[in-house]
PDB file of C-alpha atoms in Angstrom:
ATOM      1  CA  UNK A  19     -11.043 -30.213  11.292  1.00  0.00           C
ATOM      2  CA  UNK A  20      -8.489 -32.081   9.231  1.00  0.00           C
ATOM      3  CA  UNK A  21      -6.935 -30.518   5.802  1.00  0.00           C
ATOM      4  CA  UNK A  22      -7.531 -33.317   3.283  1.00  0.00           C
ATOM      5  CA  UNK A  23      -5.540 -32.366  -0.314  1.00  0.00           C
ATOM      6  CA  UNK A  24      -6.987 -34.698  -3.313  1.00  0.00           C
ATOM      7  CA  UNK A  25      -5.306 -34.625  -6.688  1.00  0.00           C
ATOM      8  CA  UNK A  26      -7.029 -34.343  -9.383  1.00  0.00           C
ATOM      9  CA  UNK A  27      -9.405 -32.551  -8.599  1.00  0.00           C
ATOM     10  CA  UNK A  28     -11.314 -33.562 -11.801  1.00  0.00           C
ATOM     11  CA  UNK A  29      -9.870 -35.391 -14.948  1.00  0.00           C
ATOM     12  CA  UNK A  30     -11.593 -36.481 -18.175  1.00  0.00           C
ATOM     13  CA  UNK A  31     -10.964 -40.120 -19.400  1.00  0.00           C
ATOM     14  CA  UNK A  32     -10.447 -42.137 -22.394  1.00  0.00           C
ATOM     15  CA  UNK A  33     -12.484 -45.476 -21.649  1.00  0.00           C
ATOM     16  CA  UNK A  34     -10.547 -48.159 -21.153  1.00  0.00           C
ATOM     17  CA  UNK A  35      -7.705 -46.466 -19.066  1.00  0.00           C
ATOM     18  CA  UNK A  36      -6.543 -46.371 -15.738  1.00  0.00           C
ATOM     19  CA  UNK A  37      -6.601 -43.144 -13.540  1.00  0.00           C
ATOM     20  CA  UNK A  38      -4.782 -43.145  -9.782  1.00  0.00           C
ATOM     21  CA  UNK A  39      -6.725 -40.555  -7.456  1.00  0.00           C
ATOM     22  CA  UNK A  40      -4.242 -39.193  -4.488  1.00  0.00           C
ATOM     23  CA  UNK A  41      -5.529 -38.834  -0.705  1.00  0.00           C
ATOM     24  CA  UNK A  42      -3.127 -36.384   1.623  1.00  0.00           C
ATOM     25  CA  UNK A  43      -3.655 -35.815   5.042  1.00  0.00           C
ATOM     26  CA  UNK A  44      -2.507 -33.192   7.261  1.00  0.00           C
ATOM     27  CA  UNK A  45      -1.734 -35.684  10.069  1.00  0.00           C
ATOM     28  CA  UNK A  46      -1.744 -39.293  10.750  1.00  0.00           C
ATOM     29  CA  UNK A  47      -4.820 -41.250  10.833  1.00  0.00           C
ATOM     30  CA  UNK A  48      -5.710 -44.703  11.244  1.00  0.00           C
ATOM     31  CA  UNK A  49      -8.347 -45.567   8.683  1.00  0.00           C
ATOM     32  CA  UNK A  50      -8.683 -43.744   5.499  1.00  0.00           C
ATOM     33  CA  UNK A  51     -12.069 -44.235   3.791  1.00  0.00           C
ATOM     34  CA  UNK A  52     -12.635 -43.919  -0.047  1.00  0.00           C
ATOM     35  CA  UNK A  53     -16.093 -42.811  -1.489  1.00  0.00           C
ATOM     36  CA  UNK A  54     -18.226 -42.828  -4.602  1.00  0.00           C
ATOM     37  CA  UNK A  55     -21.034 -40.510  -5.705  1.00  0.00           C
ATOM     38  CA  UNK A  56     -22.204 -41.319  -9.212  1.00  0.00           C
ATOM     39  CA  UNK A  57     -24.027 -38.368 -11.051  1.00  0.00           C
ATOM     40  CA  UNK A  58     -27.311 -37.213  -9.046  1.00  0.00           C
ATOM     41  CA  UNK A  59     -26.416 -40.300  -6.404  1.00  0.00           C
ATOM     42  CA  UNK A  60     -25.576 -40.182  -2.639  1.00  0.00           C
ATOM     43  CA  UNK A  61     -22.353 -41.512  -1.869  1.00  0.00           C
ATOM     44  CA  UNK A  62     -21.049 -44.919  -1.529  1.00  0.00           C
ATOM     45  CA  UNK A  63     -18.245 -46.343   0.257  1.00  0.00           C
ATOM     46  CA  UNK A  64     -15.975 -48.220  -1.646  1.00  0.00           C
ATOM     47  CA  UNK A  65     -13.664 -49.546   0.621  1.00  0.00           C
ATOM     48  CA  UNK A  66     -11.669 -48.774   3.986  1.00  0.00           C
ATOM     49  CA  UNK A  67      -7.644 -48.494   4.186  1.00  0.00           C
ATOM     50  CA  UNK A  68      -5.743 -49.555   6.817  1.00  0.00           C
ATOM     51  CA  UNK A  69      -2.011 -48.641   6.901  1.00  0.00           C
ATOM     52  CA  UNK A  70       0.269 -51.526   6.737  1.00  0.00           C
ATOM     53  CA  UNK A  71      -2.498 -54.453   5.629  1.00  0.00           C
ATOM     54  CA  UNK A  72      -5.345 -54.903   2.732  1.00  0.00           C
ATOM     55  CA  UNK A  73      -8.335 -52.627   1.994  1.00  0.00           C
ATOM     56  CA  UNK A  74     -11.492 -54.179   3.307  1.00  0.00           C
ATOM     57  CA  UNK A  75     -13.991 -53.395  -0.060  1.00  0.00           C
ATOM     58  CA  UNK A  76     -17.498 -52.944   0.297  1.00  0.00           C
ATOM     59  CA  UNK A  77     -20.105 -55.306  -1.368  1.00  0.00           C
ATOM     60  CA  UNK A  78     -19.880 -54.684  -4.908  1.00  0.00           C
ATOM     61  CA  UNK A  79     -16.479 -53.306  -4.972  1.00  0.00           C
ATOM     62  CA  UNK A  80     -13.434 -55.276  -5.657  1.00  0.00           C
ATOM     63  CA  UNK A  81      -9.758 -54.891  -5.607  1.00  0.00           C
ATOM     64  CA  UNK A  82      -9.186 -55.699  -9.444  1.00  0.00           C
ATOM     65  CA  UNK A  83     -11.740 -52.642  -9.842  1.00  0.00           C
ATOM     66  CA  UNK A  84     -10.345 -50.133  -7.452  1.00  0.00           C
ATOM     67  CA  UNK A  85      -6.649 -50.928  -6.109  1.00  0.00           C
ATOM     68  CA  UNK A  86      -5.869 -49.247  -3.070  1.00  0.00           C
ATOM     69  CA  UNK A  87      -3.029 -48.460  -1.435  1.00  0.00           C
ATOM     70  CA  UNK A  88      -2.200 -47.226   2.063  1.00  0.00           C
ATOM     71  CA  UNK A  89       1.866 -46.547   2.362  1.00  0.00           C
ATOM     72  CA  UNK A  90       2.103 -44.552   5.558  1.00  0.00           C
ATOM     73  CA  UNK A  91      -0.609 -42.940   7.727  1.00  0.00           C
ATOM     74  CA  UNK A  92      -1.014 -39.874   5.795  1.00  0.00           C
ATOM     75  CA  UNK A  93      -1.572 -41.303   2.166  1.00  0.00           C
ATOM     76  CA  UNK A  94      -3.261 -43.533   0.245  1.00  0.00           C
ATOM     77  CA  UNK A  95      -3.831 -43.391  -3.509  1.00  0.00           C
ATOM     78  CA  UNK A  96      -7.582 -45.073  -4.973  1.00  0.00           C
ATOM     79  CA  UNK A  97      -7.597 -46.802  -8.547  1.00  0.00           C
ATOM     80  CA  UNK A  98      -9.508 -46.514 -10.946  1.00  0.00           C
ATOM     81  CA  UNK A  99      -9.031 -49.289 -13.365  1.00  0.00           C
ATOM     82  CA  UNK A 100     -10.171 -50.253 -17.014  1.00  0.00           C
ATOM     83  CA  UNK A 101     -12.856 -46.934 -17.041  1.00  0.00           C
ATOM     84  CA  UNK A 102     -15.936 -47.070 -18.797  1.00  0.00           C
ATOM     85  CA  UNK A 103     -18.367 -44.071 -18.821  1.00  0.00           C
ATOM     86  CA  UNK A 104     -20.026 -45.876 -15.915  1.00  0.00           C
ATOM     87  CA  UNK A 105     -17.392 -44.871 -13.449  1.00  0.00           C
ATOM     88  CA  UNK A 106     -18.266 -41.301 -14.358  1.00  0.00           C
ATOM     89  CA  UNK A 107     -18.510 -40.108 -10.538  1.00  0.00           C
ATOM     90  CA  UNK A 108     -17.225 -37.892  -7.777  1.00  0.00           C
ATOM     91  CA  UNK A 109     -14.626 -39.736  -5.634  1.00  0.00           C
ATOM     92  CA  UNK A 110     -13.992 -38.931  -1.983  1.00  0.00           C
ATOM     93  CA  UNK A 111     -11.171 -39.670   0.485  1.00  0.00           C
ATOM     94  CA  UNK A 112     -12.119 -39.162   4.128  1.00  0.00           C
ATOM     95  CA  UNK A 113     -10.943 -39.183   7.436  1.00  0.00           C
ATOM     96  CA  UNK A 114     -12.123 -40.079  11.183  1.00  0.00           C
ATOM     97  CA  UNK A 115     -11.290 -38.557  13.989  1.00  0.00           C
ATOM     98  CA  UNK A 116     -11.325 -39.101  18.001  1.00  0.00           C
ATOM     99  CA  UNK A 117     -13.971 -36.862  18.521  1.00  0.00           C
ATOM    100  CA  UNK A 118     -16.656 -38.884  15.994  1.00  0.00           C
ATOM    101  CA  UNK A 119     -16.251 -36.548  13.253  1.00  0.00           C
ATOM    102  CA  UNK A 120     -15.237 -37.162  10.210  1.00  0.00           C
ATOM    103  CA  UNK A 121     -14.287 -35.213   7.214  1.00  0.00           C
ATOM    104  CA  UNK A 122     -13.766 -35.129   3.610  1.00  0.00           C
ATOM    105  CA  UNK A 123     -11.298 -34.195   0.833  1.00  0.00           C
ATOM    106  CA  UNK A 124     -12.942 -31.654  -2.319  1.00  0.00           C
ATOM    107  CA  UNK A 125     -13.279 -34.359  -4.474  1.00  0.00           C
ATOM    108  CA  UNK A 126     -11.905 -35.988  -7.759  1.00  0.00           C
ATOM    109  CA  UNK A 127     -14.653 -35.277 -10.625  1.00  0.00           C
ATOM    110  CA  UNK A 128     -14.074 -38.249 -13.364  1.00  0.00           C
ATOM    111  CA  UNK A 129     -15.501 -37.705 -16.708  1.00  0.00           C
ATOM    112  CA  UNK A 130     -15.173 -41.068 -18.908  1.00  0.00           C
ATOM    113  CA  UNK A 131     -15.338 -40.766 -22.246  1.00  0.00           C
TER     114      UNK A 131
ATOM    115  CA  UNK B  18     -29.767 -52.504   8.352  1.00  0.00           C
ATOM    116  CA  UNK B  19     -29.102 -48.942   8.425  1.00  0.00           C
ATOM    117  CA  UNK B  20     -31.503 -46.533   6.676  1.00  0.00           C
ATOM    118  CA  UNK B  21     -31.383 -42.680   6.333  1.00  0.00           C
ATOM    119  CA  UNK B  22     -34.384 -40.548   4.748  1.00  0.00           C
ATOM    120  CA  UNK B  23     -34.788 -37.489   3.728  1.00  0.00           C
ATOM    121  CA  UNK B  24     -38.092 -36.906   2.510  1.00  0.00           C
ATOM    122  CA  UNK B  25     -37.149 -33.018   0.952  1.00  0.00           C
ATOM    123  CA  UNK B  26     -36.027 -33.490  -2.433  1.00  0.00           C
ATOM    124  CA  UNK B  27     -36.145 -29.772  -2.590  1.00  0.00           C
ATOM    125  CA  UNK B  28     -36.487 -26.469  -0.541  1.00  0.00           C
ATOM    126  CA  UNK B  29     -36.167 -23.356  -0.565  1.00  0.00           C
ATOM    127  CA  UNK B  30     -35.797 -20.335   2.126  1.00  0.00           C
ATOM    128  CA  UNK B  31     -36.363 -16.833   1.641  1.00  0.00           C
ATOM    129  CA  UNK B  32     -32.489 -14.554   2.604  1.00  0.00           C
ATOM    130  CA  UNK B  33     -31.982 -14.411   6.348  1.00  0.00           C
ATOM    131  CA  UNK B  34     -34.959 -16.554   7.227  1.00  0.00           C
ATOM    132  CA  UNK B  35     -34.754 -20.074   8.831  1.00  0.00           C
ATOM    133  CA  UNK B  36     -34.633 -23.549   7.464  1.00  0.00           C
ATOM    134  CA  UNK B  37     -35.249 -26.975   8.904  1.00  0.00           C
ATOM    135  CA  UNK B  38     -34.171 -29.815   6.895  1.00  0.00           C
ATOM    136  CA  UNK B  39     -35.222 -33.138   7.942  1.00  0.00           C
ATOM    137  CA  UNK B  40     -33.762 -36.489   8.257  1.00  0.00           C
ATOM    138  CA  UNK B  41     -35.121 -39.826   9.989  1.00  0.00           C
ATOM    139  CA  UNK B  42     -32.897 -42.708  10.712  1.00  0.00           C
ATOM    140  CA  UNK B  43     -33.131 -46.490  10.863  1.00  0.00           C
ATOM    141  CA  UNK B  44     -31.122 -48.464  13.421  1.00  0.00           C
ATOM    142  CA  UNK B  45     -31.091 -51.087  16.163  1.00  0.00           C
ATOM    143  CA  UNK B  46     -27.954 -49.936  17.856  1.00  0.00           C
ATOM    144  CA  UNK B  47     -27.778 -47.858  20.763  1.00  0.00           C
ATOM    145  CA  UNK B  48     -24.555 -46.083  19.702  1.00  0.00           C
ATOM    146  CA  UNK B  49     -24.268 -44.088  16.870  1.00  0.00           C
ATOM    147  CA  UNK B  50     -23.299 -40.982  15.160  1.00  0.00           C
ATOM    148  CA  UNK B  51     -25.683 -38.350  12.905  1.00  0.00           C
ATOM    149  CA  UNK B  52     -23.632 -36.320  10.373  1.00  0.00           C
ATOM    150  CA  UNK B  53     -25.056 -33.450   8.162  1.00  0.00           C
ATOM    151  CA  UNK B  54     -22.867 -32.107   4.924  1.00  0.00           C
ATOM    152  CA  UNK B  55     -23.213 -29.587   2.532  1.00  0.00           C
ATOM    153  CA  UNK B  56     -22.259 -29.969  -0.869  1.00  0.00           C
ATOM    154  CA  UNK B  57     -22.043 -27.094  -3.576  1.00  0.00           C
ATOM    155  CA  UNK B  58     -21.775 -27.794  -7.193  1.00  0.00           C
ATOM    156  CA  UNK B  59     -18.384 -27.567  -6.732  1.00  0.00           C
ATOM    157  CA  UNK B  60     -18.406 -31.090  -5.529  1.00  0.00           C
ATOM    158  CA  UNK B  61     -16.583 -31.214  -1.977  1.00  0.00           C
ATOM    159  CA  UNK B  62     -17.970 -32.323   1.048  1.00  0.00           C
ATOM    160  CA  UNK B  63     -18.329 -29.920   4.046  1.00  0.00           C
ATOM    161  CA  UNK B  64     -18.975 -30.977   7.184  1.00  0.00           C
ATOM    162  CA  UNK B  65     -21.181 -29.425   9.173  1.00  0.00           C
ATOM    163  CA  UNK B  66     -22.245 -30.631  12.290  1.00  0.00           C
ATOM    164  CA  UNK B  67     -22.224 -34.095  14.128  1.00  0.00           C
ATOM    165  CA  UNK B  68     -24.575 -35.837  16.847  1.00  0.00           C
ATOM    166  CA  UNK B  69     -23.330 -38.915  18.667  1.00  0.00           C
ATOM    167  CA  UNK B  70     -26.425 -40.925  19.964  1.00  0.00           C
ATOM    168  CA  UNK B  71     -25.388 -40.429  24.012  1.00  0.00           C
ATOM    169  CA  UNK B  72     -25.071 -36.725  23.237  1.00  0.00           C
ATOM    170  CA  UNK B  73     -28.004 -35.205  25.510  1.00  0.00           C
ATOM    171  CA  UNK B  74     -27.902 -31.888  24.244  1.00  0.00           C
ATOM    172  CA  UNK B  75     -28.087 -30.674  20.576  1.00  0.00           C
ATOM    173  CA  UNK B  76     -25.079 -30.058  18.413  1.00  0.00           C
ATOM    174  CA  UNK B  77     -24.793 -26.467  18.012  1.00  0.00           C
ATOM    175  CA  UNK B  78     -22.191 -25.036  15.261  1.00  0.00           C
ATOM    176  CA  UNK B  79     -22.207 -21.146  14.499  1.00  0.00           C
ATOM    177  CA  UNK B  80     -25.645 -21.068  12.133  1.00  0.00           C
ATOM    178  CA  UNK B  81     -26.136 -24.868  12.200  1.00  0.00           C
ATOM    179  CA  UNK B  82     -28.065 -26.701  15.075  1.00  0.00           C
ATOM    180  CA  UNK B  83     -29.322 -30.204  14.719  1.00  0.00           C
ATOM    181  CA  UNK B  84     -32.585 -31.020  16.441  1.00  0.00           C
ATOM    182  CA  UNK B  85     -32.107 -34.057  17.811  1.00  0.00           C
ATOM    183  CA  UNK B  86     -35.187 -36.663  18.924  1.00  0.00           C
ATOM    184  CA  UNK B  87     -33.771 -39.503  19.757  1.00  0.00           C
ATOM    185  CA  UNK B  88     -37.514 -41.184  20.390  1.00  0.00           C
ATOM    186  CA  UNK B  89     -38.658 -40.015  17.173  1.00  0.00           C
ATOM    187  CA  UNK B  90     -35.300 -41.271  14.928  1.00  0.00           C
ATOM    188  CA  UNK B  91     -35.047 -37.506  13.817  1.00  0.00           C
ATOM    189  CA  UNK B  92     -32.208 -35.500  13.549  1.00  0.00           C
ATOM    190  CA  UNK B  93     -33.238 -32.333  11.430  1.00  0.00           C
ATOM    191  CA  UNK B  94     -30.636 -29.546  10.421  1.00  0.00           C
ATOM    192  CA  UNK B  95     -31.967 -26.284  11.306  1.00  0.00           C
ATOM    193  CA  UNK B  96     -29.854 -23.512   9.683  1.00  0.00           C
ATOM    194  CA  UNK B  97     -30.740 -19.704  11.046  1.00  0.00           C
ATOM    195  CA  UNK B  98     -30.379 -16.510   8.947  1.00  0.00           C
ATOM    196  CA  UNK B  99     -30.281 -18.261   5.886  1.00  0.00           C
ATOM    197  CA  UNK B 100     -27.533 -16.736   3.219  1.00  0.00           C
ATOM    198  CA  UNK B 101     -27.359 -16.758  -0.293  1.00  0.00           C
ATOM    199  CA  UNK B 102     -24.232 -19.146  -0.135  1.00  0.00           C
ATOM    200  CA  UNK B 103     -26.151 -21.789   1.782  1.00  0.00           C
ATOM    201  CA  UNK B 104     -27.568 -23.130  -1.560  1.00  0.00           C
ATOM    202  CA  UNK B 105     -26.407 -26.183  -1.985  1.00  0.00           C
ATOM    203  CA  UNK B 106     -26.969 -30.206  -1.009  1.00  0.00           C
ATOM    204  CA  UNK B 107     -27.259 -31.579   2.376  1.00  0.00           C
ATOM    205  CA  UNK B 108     -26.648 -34.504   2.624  1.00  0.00           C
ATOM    206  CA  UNK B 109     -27.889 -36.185   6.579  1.00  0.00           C
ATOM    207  CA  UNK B 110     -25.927 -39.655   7.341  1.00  0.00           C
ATOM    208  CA  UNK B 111     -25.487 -42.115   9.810  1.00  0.00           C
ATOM    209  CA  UNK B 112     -22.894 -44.060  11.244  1.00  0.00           C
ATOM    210  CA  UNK B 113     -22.891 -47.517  13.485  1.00  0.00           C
ATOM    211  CA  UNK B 114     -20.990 -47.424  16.604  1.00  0.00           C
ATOM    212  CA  UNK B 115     -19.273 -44.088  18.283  1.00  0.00           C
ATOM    213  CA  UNK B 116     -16.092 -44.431  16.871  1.00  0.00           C
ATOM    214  CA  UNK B 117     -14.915 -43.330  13.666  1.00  0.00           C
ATOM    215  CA  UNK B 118     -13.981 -46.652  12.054  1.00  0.00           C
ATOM    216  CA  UNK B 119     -17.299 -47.587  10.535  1.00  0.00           C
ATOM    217  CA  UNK B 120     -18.675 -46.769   7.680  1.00  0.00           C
ATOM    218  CA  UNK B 121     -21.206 -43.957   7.139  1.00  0.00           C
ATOM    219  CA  UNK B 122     -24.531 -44.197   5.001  1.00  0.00           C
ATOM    220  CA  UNK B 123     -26.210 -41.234   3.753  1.00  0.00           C
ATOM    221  CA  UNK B 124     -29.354 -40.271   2.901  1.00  0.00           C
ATOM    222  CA  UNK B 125     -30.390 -39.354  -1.035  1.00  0.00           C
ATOM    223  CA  UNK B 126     -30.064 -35.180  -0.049  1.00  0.00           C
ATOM    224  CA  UNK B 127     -31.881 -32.161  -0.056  1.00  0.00           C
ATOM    225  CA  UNK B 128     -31.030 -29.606  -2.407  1.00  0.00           C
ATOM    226  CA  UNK B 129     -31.598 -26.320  -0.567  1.00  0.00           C
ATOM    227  CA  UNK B 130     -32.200 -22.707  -2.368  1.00  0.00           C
ATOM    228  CA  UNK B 131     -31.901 -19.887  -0.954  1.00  0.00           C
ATOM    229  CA  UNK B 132     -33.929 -16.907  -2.590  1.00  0.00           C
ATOM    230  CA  UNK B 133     -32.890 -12.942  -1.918  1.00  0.00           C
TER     231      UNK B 133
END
């Protein structure tokens, strides 16, 4: 399995702010993948990061929304930008590997107030 | 379009007994990966077991088996000797392709409670 560290792991926000979620991996991977799960929802993907070019967003996700950024094949640090209580959710960095598996960080909780 | 379902909103399983949870799947590819996760209310995202499409035998890990009918579009969790810190969600999803770059969709859960 792969050690994934997020930070935070939860945070309560003032709406209207920013908040920058942190992805660490134990070893380099290609493609790091950035989830939502809103309150009693499934999860969603967001968008997929690529070291060295642009996130590729999902429908209904856009950069302005949810910056990403990819500096090196062990990191990459999610947005959040302009909260509202909407964006209330679990977010979730994961990772592929060879094998077919792939695996997730704990979490960031977001509370907006 | 990919399409997960899992009709359980809810189960439960008496201590040490064992649980199927069950999960159909949508898709017109031949090659493609089943995931199951468990989720306790702490949040995280544990992965349990994984099922690539070509796979001919079952995935087996420790407690966790999935039952795998390819004909059928099923691929049900079956956990044995249920414990009390199985409780949690399971999430079944599905991924296009073998490889690990696309995306994976899930399926809306099963929140599973385990009674001593």
């Amino acid at each position: 399995s792969a050690v994934i560290s997020q930070k935070p792991s939860r945070d309560i926000c003032q709406r209207g702010t920013s908040l920058t979620i942190q992805c660490q991996v134990d070893s380099q991977v290609t493609m790091m993948f950035w989830y939502r799960q809103q309150p009693g929802q499934s999860l969603t993907l967001i968008a997929t990061a690529n070291q060295g070019s642009e996130a590729t967003y999902e429908s209904g996700f856009v950069i302005d929304k949810f910056p990403i950024s990819r500096p090196n094949l062990t990191f990459s640090t999610l947005t959040v930008s302009n909260m509202s209580p909407e964006d209330s959710s679990i977010y979730l960095c994961s990772v592929g590997r060879d094998t077919g598996e792939l695996f997730f960080g704990e979490g960031s909780r977001l509370t907006v107030l | 379009a990919q399409k997960i379902t899992q009709t359980q909103p809810g189960m439960f399983v008496q201590e040490k007994e064992a649980v199927t949870l069950d999960c159909t799947y949508d898709t017109s590819d031949q090659s493609y990966g089943l995931f199951w996760y468990k989720q306790p209310s702490s949040g995280e995202m544990i992965f349990l077991i994984y099922q690539g499409s070509y796979d001919e035998q079952n995935a087996t890990e420790g407690r966790y088996s999935l039952n795998f009918q390819k004909a059928r579009k099923s691929a049900n969790l079956v956990i044995s000797a249920s414990q009390l810190g199985d409780s949690a969600m399971y999430f079944c999803a599905m991924r296009e392709g073998l490889g690990y770059g696309n995306k994976l969709v899930f399926g809306a859960g099963t929140i599973l409670r385990v009674k001593s």
